[in-house]
PDB file of C-alpha atoms in Angstrom:
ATOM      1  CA  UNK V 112      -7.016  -5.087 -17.179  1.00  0.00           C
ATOM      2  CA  UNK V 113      -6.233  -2.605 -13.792  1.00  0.00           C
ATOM      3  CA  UNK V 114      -9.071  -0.130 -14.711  1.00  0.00           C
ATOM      4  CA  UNK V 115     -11.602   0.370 -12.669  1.00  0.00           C
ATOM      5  CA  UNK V 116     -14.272   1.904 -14.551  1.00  0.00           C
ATOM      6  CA  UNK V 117     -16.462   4.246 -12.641  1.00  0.00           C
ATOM      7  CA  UNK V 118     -20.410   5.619 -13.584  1.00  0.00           C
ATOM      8  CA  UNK V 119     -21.463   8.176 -13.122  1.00  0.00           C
ATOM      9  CA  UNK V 120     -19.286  11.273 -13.049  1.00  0.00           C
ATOM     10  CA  UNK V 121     -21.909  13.386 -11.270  1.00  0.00           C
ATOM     11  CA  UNK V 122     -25.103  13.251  -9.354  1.00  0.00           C
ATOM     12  CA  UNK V 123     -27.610  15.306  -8.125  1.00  0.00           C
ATOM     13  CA  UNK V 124     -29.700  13.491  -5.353  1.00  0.00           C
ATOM     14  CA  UNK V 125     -32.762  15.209  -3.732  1.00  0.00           C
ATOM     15  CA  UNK V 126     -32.262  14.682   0.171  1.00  0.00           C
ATOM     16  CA  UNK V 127     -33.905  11.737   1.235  1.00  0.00           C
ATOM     17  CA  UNK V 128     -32.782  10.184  -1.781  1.00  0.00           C
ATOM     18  CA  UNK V 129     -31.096   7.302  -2.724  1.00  0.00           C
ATOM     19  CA  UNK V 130     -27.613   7.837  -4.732  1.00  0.00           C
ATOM     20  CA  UNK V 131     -26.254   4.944  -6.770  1.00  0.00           C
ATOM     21  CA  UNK V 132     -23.000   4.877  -7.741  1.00  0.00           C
ATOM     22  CA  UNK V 133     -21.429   1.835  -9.821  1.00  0.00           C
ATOM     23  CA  UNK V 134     -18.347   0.781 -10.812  1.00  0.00           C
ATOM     24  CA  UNK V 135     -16.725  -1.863 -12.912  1.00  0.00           C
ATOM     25  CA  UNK V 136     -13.739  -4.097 -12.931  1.00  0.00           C
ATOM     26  CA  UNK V 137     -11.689  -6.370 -14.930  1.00  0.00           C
ATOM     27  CA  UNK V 138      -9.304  -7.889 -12.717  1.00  0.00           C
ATOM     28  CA  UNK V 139     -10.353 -11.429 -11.601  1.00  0.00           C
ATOM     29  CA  UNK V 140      -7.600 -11.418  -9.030  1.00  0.00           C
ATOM     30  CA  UNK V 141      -8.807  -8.332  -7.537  1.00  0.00           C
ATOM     31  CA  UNK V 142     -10.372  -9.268  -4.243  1.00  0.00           C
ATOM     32  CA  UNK V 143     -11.136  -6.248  -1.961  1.00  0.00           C
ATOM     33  CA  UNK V 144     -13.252  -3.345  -3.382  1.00  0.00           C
ATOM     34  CA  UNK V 145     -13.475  -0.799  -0.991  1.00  0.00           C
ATOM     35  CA  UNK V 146     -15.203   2.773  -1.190  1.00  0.00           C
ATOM     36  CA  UNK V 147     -13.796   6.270  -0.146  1.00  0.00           C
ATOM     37  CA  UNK V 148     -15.623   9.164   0.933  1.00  0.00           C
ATOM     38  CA  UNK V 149     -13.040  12.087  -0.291  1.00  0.00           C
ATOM     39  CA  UNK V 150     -13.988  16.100   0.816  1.00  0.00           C
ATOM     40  CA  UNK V 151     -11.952  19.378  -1.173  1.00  0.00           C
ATOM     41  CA  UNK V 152      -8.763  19.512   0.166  1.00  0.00           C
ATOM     42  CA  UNK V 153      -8.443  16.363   2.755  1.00  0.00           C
ATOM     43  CA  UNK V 154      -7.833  12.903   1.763  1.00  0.00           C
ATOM     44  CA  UNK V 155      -9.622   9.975   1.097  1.00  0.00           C
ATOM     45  CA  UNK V 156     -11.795   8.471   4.111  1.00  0.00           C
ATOM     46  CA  UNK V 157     -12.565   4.487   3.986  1.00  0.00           C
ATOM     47  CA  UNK V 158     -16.410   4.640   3.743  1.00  0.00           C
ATOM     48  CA  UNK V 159     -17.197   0.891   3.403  1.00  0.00           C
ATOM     49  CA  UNK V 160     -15.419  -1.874   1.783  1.00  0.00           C
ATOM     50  CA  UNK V 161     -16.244  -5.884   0.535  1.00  0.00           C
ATOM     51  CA  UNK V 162     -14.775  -8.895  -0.121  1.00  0.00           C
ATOM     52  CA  UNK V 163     -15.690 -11.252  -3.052  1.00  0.00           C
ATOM     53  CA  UNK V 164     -17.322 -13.773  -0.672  1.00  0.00           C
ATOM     54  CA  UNK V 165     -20.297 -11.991   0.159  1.00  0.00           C
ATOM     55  CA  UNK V 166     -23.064 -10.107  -2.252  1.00  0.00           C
ATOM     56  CA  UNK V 167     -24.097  -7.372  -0.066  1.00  0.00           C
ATOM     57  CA  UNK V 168     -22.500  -5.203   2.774  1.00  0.00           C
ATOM     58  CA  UNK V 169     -24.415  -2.819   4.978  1.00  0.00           C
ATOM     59  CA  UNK V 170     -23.335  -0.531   7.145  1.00  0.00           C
ATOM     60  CA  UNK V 171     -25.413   2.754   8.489  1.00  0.00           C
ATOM     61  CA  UNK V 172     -26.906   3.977   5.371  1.00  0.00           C
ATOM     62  CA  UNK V 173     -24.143   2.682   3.438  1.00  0.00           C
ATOM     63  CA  UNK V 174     -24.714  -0.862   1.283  1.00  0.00           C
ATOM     64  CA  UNK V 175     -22.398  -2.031  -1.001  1.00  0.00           C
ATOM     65  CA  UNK V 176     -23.842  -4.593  -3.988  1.00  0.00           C
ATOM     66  CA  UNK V 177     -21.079  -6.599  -5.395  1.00  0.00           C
ATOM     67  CA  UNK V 178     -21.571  -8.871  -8.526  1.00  0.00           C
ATOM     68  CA  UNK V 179     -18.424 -11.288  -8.913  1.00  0.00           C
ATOM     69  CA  UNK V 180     -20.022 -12.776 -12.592  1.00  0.00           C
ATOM     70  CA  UNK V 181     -20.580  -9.413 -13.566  1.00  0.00           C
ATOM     71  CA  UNK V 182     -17.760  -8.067 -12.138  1.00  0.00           C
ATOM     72  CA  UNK V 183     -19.633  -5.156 -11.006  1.00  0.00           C
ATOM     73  CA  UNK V 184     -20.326  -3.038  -7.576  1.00  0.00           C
ATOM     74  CA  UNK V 185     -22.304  -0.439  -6.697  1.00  0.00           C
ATOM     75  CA  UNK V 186     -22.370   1.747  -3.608  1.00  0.00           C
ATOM     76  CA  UNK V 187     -25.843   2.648  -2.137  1.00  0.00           C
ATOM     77  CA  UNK V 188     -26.260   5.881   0.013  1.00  0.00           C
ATOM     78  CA  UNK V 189     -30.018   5.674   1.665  1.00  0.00           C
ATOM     79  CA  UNK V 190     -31.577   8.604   3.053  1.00  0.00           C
ATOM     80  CA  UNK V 191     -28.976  11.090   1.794  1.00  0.00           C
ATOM     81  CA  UNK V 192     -28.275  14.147   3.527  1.00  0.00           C
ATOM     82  CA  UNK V 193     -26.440  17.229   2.104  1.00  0.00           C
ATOM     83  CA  UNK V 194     -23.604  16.376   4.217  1.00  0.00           C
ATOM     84  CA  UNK V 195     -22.933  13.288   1.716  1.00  0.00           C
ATOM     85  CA  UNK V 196     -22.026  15.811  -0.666  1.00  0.00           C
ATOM     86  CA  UNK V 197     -18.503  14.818  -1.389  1.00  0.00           C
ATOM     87  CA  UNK V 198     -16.390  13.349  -4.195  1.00  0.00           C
ATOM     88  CA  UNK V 199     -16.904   9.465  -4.533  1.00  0.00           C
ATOM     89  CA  UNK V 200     -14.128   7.165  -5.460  1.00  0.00           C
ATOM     90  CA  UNK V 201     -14.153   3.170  -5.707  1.00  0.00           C
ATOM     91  CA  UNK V 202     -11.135   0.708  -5.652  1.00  0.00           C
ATOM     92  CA  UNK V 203      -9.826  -2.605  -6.113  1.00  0.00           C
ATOM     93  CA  UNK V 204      -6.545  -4.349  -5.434  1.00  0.00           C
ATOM     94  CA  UNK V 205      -5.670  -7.982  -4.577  1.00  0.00           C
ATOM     95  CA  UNK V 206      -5.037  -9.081  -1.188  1.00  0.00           C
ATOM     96  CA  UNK V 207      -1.777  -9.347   0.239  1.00  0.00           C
ATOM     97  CA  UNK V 208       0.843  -7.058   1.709  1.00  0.00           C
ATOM     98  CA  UNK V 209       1.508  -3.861  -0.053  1.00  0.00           C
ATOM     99  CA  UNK V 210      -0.607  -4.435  -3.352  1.00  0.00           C
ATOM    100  CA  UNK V 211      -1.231  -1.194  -4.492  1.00  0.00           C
ATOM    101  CA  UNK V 212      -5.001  -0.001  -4.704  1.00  0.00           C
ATOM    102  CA  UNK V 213      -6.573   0.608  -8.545  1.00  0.00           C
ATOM    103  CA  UNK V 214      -8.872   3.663  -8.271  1.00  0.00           C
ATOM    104  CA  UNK V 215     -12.127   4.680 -10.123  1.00  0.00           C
ATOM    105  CA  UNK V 216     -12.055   7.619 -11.363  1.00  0.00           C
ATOM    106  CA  UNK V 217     -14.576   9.109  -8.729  1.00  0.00           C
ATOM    107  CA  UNK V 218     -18.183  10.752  -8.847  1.00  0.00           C
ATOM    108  CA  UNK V 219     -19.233  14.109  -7.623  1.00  0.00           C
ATOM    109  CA  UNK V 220     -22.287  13.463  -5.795  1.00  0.00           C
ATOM    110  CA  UNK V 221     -24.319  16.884  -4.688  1.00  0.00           C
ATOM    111  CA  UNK V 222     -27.132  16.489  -1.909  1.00  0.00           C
ATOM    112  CA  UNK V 223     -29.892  19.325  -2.794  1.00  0.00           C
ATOM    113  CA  UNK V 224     -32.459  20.348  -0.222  1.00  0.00           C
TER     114      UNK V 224
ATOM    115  CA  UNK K  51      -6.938   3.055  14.581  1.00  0.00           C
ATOM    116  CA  UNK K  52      -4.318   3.285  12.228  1.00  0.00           C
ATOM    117  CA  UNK K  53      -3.208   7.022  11.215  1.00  0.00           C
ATOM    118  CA  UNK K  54      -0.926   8.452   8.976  1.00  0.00           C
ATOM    119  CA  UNK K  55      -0.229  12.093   9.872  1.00  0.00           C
ATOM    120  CA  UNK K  56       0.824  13.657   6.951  1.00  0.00           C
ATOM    121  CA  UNK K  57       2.574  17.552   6.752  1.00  0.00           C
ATOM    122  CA  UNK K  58       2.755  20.070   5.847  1.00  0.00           C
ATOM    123  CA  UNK K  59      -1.378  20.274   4.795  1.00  0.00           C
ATOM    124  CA  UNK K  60      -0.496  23.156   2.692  1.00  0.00           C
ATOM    125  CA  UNK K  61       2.938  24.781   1.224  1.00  0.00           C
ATOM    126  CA  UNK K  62       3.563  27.159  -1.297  1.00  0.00           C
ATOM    127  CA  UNK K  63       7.332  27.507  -2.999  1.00  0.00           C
ATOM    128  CA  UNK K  64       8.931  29.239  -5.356  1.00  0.00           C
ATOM    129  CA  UNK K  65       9.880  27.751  -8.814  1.00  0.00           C
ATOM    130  CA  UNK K  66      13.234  25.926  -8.665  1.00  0.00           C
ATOM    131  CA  UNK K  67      12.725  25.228  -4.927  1.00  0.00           C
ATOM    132  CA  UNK K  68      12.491  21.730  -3.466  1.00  0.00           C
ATOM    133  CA  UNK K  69       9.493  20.756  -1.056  1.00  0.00           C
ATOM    134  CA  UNK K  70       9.198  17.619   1.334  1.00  0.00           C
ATOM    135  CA  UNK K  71       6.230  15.904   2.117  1.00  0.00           C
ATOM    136  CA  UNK K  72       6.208  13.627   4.988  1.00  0.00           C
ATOM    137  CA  UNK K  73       4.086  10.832   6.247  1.00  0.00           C
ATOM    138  CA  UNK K  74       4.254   9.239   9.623  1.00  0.00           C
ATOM    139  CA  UNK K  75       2.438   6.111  10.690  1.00  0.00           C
ATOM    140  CA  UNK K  76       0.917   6.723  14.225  1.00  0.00           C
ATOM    141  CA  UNK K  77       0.921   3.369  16.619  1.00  0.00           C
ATOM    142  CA  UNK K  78       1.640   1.240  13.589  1.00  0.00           C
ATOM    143  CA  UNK K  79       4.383   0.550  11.507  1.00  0.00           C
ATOM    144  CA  UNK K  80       4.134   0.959   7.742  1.00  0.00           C
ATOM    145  CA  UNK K  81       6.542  -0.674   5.755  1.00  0.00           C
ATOM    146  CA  UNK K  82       5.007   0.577   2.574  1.00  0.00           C
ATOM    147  CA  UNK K  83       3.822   3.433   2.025  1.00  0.00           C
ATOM    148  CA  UNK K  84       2.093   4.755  -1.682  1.00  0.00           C
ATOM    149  CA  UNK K  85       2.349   8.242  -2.696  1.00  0.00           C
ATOM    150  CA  UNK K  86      -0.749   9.581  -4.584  1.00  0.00           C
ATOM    151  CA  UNK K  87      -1.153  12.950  -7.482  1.00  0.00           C
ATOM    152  CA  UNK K  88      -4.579  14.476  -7.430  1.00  0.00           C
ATOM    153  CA  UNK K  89      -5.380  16.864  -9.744  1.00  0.00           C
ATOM    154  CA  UNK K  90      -8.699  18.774  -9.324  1.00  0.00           C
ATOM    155  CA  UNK K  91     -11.913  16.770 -10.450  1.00  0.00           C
ATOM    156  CA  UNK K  92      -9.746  14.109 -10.951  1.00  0.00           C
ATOM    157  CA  UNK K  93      -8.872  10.470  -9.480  1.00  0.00           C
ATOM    158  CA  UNK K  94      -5.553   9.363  -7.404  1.00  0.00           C
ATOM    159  CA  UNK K  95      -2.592   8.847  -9.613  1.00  0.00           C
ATOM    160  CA  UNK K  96      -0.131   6.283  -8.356  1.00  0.00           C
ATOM    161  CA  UNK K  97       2.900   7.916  -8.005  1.00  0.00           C
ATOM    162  CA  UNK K  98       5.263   5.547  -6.435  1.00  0.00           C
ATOM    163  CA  UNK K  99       5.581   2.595  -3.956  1.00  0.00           C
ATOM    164  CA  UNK K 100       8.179   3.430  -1.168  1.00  0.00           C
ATOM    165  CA  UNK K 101       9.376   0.301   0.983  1.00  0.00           C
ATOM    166  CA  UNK K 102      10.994   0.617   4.008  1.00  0.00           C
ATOM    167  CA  UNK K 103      14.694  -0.244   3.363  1.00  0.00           C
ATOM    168  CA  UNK K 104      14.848  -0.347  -0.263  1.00  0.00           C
ATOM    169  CA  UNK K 105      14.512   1.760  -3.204  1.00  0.00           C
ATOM    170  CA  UNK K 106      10.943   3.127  -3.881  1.00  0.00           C
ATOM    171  CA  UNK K 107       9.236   1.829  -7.301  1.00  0.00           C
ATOM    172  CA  UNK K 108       7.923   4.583  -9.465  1.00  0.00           C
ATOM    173  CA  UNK K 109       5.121   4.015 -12.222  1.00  0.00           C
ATOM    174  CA  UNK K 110       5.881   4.756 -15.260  1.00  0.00           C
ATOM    175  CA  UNK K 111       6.361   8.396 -16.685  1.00  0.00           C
ATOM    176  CA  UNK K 112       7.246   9.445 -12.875  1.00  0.00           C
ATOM    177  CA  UNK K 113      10.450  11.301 -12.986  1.00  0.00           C
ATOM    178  CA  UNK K 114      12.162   9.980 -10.400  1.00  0.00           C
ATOM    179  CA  UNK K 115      14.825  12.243 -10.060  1.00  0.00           C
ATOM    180  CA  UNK K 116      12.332  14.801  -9.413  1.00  0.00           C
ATOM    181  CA  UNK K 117      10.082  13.037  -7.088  1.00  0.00           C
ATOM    182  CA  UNK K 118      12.126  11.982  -4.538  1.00  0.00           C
ATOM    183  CA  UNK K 119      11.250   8.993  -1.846  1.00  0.00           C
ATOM    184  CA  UNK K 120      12.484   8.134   1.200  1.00  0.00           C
ATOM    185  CA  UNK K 121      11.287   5.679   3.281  1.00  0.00           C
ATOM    186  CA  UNK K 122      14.271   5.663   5.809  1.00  0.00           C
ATOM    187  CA  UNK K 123      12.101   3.862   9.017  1.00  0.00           C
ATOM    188  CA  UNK K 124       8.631   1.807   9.663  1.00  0.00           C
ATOM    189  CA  UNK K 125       6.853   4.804  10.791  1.00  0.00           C
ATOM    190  CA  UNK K 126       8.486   7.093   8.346  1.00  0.00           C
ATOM    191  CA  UNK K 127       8.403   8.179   4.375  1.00  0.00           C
ATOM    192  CA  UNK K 128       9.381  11.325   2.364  1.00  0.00           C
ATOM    193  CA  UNK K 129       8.479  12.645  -0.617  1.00  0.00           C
ATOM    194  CA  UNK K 130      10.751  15.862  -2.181  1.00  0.00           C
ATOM    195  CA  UNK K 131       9.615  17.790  -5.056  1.00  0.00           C
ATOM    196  CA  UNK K 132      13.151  18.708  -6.664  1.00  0.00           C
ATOM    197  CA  UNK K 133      13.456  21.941  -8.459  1.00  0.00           C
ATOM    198  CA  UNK K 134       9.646  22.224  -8.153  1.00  0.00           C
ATOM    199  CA  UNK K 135       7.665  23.856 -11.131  1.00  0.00           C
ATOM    200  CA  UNK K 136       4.506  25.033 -11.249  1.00  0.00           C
ATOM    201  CA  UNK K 137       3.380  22.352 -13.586  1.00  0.00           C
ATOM    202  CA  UNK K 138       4.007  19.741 -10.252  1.00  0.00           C
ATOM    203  CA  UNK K 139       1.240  22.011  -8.131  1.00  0.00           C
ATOM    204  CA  UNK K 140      -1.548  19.550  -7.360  1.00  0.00           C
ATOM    205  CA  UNK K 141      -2.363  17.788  -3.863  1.00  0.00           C
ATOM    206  CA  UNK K 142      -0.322  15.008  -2.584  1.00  0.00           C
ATOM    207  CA  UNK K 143      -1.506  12.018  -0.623  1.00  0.00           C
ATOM    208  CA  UNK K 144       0.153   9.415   1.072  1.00  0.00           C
ATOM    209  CA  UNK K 145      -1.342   5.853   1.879  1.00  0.00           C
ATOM    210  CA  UNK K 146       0.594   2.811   4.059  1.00  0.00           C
ATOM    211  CA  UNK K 147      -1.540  -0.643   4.109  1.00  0.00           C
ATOM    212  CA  UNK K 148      -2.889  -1.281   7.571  1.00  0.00           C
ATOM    213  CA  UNK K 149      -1.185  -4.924   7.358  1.00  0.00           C
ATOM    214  CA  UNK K 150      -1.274  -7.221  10.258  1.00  0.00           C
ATOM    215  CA  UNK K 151      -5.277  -8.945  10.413  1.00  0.00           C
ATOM    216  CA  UNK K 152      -6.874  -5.740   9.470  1.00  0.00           C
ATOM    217  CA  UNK K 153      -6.838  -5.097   5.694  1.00  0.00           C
ATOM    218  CA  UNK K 154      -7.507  -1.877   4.008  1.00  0.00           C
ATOM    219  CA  UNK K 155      -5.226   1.491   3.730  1.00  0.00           C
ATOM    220  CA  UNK K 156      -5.572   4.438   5.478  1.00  0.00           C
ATOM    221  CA  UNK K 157      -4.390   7.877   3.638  1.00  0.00           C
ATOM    222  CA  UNK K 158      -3.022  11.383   5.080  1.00  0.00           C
ATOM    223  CA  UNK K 159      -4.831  13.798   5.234  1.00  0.00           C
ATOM    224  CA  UNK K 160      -2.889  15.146   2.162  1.00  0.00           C
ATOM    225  CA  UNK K 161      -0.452  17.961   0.824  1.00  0.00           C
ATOM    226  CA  UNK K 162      -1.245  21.180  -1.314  1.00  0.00           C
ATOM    227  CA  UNK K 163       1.443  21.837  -3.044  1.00  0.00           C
ATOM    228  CA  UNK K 164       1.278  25.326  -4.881  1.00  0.00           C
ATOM    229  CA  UNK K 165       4.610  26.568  -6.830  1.00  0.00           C
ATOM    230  CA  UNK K 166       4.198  30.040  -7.568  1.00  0.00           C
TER     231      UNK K 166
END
């Protein structure tokens, strides 16, 4: 019930795409789903993150879609640029202090000219 | 904002050495702090919960004995690979909650631990 299911494992996006990345949950309690932006060899950078009360969050080129019946969100990246090529990674966790973060289990995406 | 400065980026040690990790909080005071395994291609393991005054919590099949924590102040926790291996090479990441109104985590910038 802590996974955090996470589709797909790779993408190849043309620039000037759009890359979709969704992800899957079965905690009800869970009530913050962030998304992290992770390059080789640093850590994980908050990208963008929602809260059940709301369907849609935009920031920049960034939107994230978030489904509480379904129980599913998705991460939109507009316009990418091959400087969005990076290693993906969605979470969950419930609020309150110190609850530990549930990760996905990430998505390679690769911006091609 | 919130920052955890985390060091050393990189360290390489010889089998049967032990390596620390540390993780400051920078103009905030953390008094939890999670401590992540990444292997390559692969997602953040949950190590262990480290709270500021108590004993850390480790998930289960973490060898605690090897994978020391110490999370002796608010702005301070430590991770020590014991009698490292080169089976416990992988990257290392640390994480406090930003508490207070904001919510979210912010990470370190990570550890590359390589045990030659």
């Amino acid at each position: 019930q802590q996974q955090v299911k996470q589709s797909p494992q790779s993408l190849i996006v043309q620039k000037g795409g759009i890359s979709i990345i969704n992800c899957a949950y079965e905690n009800t309690a869970f009530d913050y789903f962030p998304w992290y932006q992770q390059f080789p060899g640093k850590g994980p950078a908050l990208l963008i993150a929602i809260r059940p009360d709301v369907s849609e969050k935009k920031e920049g080129r960034f939107t994230i879609s978030f489904n509480k019946s379904a129980k599913q969100f998705s991460l939109h990246i507009m316009d990418s640029q091959p400087g969005d090529s990076a290693t993906y990674f969605c979470a969950a966790s419930t609020t309150g202090g110190g609850n530990k973060l549930t990760f996905g289990t990430g998505t390679q995406l690769k911006v091609e000219l | 904002g919130a920052v955890v400065s985390q060091h050393p980026s990189r360290v390489i040690c010889k089998s049967g050495t032990s390596v620390k990790i540390e993780c400051r909080s920078l103009d905030f005071q953390a008094t939890t702090m999670f401590w992540y395994r990444q292997f390559p291609k692969q997602s953040l393991m949950l190590m262990a919960t480290s709270n500021e005054g108590s004993k850390a919590t480790y998930e289960q099949g973490v060898e605690k004995d090897k994978f020391l924590i110490n999370h002796a102040s608010l702005t301070l926790s430590t991770l020590t690979v014991t009698s490292a291996h080169p089976e416990d090479s992988s990257f290392y990441i640390c994480s406090a909650p930003l508490g207070g109104r904001a919510y979210g985590y912010t990470f370190g910038s990570g550890t590359r631990l390589t045990v030659v």
